[in-house]
PDB file of C-alpha atoms in Angstrom:
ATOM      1  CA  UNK A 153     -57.301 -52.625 -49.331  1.00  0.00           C
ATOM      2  CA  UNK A 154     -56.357 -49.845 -51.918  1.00  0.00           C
ATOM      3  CA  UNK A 155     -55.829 -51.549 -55.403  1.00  0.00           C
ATOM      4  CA  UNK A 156     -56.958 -54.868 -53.965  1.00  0.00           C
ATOM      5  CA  UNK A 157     -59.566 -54.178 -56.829  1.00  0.00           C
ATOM      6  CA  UNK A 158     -57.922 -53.041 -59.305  1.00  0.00           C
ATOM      7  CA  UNK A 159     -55.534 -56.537 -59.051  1.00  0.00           C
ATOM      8  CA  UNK A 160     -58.588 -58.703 -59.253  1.00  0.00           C
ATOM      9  CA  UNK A 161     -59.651 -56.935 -62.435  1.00  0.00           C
ATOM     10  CA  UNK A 162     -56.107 -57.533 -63.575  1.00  0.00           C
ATOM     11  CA  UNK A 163     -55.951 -61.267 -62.999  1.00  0.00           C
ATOM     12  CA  UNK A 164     -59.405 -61.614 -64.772  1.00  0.00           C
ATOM     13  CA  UNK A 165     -58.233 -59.574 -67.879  1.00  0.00           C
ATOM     14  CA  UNK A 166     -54.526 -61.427 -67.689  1.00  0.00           C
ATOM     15  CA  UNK A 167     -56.470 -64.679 -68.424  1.00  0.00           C
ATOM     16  CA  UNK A 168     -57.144 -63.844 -72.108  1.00  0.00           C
ATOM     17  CA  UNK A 169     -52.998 -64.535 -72.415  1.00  0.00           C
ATOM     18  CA  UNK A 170     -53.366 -67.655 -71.153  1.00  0.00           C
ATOM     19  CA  UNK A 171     -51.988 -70.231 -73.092  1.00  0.00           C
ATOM     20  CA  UNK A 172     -49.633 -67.692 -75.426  1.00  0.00           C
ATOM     21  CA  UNK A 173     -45.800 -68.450 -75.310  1.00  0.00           C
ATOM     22  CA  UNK A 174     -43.802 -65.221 -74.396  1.00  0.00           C
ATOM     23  CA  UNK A 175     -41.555 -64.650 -76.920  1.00  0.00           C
ATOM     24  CA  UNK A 176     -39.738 -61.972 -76.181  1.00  0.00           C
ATOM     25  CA  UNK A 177     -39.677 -59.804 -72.480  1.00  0.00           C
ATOM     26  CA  UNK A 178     -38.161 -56.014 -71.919  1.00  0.00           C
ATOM     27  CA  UNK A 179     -38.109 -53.972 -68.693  1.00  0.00           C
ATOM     28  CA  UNK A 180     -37.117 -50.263 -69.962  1.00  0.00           C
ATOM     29  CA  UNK A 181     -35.890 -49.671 -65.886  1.00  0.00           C
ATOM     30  CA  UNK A 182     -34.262 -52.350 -64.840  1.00  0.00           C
ATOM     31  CA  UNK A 183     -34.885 -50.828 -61.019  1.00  0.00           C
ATOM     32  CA  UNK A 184     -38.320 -52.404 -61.901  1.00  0.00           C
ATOM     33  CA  UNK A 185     -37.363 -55.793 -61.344  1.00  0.00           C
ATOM     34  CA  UNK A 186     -36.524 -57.162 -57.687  1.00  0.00           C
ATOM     35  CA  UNK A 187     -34.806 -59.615 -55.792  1.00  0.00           C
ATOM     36  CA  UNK A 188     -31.327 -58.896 -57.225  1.00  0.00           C
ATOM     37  CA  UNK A 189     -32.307 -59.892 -60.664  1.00  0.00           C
ATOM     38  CA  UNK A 190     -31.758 -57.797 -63.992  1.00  0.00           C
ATOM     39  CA  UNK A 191     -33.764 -57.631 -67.014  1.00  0.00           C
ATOM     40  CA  UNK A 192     -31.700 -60.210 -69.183  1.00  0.00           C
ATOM     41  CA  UNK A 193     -32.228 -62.522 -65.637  1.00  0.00           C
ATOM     42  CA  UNK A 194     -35.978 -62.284 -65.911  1.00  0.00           C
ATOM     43  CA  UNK A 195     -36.257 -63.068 -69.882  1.00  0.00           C
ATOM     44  CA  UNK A 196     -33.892 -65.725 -69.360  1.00  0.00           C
ATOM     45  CA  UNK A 197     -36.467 -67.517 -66.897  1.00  0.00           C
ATOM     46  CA  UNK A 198     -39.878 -66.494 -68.820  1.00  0.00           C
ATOM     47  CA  UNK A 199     -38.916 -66.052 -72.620  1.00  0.00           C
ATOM     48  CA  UNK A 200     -39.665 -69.424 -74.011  1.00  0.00           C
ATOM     49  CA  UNK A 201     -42.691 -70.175 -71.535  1.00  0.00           C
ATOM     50  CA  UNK A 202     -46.043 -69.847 -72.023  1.00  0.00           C
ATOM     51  CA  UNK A 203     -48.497 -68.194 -69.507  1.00  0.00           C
ATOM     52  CA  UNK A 204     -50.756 -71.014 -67.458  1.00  0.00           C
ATOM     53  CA  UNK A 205     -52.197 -69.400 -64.759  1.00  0.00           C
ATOM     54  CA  UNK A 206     -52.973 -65.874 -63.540  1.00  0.00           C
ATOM     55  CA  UNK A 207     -53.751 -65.561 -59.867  1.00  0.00           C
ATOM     56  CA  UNK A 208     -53.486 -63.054 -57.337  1.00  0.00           C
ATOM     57  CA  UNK A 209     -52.877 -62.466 -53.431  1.00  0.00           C
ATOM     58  CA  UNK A 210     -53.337 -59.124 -52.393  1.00  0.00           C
ATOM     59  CA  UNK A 211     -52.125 -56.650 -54.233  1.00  0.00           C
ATOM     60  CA  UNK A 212     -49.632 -59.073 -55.786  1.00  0.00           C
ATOM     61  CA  UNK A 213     -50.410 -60.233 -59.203  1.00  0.00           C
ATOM     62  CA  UNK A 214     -49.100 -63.968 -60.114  1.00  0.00           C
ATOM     63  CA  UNK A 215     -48.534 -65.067 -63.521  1.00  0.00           C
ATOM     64  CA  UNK A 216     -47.397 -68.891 -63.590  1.00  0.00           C
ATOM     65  CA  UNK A 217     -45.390 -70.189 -66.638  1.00  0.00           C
ATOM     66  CA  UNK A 218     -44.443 -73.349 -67.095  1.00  0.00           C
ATOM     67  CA  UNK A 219     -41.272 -73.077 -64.938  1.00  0.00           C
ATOM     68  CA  UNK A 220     -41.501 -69.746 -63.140  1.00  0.00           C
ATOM     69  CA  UNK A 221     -44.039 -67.543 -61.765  1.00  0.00           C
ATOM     70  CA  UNK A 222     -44.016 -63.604 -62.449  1.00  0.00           C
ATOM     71  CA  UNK A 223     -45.058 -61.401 -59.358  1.00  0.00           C
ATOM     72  CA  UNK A 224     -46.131 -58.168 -60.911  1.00  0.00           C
ATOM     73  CA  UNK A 225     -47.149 -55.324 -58.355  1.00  0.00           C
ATOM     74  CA  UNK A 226     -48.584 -52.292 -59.798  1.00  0.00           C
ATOM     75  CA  UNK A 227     -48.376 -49.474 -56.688  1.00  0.00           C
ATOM     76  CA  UNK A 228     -50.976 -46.518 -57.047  1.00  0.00           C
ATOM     77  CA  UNK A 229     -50.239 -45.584 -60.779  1.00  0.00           C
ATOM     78  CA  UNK A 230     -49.490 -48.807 -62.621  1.00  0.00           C
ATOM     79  CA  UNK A 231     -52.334 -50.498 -65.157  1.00  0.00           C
ATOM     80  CA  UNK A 232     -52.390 -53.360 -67.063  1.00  0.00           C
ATOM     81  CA  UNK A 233     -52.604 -53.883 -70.713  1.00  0.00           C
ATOM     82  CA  UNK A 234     -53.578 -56.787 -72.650  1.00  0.00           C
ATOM     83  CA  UNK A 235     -52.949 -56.475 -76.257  1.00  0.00           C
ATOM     84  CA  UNK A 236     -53.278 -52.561 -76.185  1.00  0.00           C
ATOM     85  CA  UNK A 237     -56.297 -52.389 -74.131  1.00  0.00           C
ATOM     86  CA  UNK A 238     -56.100 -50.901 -70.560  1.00  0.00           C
ATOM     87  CA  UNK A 239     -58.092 -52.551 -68.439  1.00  0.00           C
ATOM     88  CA  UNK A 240     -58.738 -49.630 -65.966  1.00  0.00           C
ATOM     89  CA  UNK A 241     -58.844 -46.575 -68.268  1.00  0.00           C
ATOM     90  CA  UNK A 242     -58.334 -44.114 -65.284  1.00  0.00           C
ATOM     91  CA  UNK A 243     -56.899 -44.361 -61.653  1.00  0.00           C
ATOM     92  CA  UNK A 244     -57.225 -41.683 -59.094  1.00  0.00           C
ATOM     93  CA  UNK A 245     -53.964 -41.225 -57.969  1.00  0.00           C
ATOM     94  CA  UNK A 246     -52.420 -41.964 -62.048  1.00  0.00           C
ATOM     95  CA  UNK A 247     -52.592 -39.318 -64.831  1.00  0.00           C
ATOM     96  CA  UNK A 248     -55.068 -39.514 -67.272  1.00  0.00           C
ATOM     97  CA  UNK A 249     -52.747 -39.700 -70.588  1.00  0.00           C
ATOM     98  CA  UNK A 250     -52.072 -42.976 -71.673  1.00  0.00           C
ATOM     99  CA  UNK A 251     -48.103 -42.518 -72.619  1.00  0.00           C
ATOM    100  CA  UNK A 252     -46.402 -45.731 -73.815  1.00  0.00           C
ATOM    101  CA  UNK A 253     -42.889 -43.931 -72.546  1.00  0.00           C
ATOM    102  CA  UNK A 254     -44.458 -45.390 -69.189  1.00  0.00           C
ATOM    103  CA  UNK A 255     -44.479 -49.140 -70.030  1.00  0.00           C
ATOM    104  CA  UNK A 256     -42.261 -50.616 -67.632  1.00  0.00           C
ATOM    105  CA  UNK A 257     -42.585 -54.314 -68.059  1.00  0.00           C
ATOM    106  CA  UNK A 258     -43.611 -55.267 -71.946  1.00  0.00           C
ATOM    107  CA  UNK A 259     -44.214 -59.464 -72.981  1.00  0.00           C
ATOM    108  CA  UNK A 260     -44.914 -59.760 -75.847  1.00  0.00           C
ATOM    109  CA  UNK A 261     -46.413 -63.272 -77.071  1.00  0.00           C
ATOM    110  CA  UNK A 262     -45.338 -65.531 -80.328  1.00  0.00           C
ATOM    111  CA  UNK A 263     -48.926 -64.816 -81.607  1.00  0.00           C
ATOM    112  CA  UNK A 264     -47.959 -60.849 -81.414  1.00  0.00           C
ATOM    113  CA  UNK A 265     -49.607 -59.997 -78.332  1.00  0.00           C
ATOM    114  CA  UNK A 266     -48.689 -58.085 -75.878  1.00  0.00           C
ATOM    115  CA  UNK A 267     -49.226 -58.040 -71.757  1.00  0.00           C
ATOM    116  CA  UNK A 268     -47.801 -54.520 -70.643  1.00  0.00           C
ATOM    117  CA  UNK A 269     -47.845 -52.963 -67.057  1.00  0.00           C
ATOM    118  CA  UNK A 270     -47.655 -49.108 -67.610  1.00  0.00           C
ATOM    119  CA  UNK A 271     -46.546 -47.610 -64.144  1.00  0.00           C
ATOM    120  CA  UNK A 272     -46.167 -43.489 -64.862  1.00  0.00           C
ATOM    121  CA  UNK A 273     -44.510 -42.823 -61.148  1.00  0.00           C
ATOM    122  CA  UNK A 274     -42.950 -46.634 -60.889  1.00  0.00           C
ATOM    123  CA  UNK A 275     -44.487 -47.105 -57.616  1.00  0.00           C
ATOM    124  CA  UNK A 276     -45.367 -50.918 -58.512  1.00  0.00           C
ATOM    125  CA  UNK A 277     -42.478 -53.462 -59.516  1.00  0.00           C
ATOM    126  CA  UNK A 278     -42.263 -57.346 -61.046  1.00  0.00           C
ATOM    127  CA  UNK A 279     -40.470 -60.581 -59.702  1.00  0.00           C
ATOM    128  CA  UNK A 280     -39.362 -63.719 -59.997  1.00  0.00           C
ATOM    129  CA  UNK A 281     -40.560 -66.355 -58.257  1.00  0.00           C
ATOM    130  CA  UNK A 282     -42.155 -64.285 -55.088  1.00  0.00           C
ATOM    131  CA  UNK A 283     -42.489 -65.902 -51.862  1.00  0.00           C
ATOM    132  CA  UNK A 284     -46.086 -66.156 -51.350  1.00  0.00           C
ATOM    133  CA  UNK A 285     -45.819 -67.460 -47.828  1.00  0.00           C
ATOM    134  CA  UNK A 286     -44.211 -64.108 -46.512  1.00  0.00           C
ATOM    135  CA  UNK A 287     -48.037 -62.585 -47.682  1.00  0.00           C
ATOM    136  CA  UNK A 288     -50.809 -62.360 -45.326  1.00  0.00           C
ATOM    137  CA  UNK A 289     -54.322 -63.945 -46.063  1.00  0.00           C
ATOM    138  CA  UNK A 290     -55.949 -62.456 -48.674  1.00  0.00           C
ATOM    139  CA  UNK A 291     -58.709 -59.987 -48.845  1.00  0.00           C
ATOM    140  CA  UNK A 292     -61.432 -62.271 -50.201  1.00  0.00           C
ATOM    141  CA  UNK A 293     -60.553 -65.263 -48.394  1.00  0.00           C
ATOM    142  CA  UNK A 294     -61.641 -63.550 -45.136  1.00  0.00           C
ATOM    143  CA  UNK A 295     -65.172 -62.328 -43.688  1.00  0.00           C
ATOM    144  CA  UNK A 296     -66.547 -60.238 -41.240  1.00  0.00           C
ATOM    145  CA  UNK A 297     -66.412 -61.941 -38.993  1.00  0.00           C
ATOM    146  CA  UNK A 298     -63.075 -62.888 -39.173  1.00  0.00           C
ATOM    147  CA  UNK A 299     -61.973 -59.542 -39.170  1.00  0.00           C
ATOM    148  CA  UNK A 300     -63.318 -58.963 -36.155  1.00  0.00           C
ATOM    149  CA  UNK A 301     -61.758 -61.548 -34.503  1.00  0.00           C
ATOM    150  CA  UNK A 302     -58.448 -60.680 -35.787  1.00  0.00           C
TER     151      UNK A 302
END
């Protein structure tokens, strides 16, 4: 699955903003967000909250607060930051600069952290509240064998 990876790695580095209260949220395109909802929509629902769980399915990277959950896909060119440090330095398909004019969703924590997705083509996009059941079964919850069968 391409950037099945890359998501995992995510969700592991996402963890160490567990626990820190978003203080303030800002989505530079507001064609990033989806499911009808604008920027001021999405920090009305997360600013406030802090971050309690990071998860993933698929490709799909889930970031629970206290009342909502953030669904953050990245497409082929989007990276995540945790308090200035990319996580994947370079993706095959992404440019090689590192150009903050590409942050497209920015949280930044009451400690004065910040969790960034920088998406240079904006392939990837965030929402509230995704519905998990409309995703298949994830990539490491099946086997070969499975996949065989299926």
């Amino acid at each position: 699955m391409p950037e099945g990876l890359e998501v995992e790695l995510y969700r592991q580095a996402s963890e160490a903003a567990l626990g820190r209260t978003i203080s303030a949220l800002a989505v530079p395109v507001p064609e990033y967000v989806r499911g009808g909802l604008s920027p001021a929509d999405l920090a009305n629902s997360l600013v406030g909250s802090a971050l309690v769980t990071a998860r993933r399915r698929g490709k799909l990277l889930l970031l629970d607060t206290q009342g909502a959950t953030l669904g953050v896909r990245f497409g082929m060119t989007g990276r995540l930051l945790v308090d200035e440090t990319a996580i994947i330095e370079e993706l095959e398909y992404a440019s090689k600069a590192n150009n903050p004019a590409w942050d497209r969703l920015v949280l930044t924590f009451a400690d004065g952290g910040v969790l960034a997705v920088r998406d240079q083509r904006r392939l990837g996009n965030v929402e509230l509240n995704p519905d998990e059941g409309a995703l298949g079964v994830d990539m490491f919850a099946i086997d070969g064998a499975t996949l065989g069968e299926i």
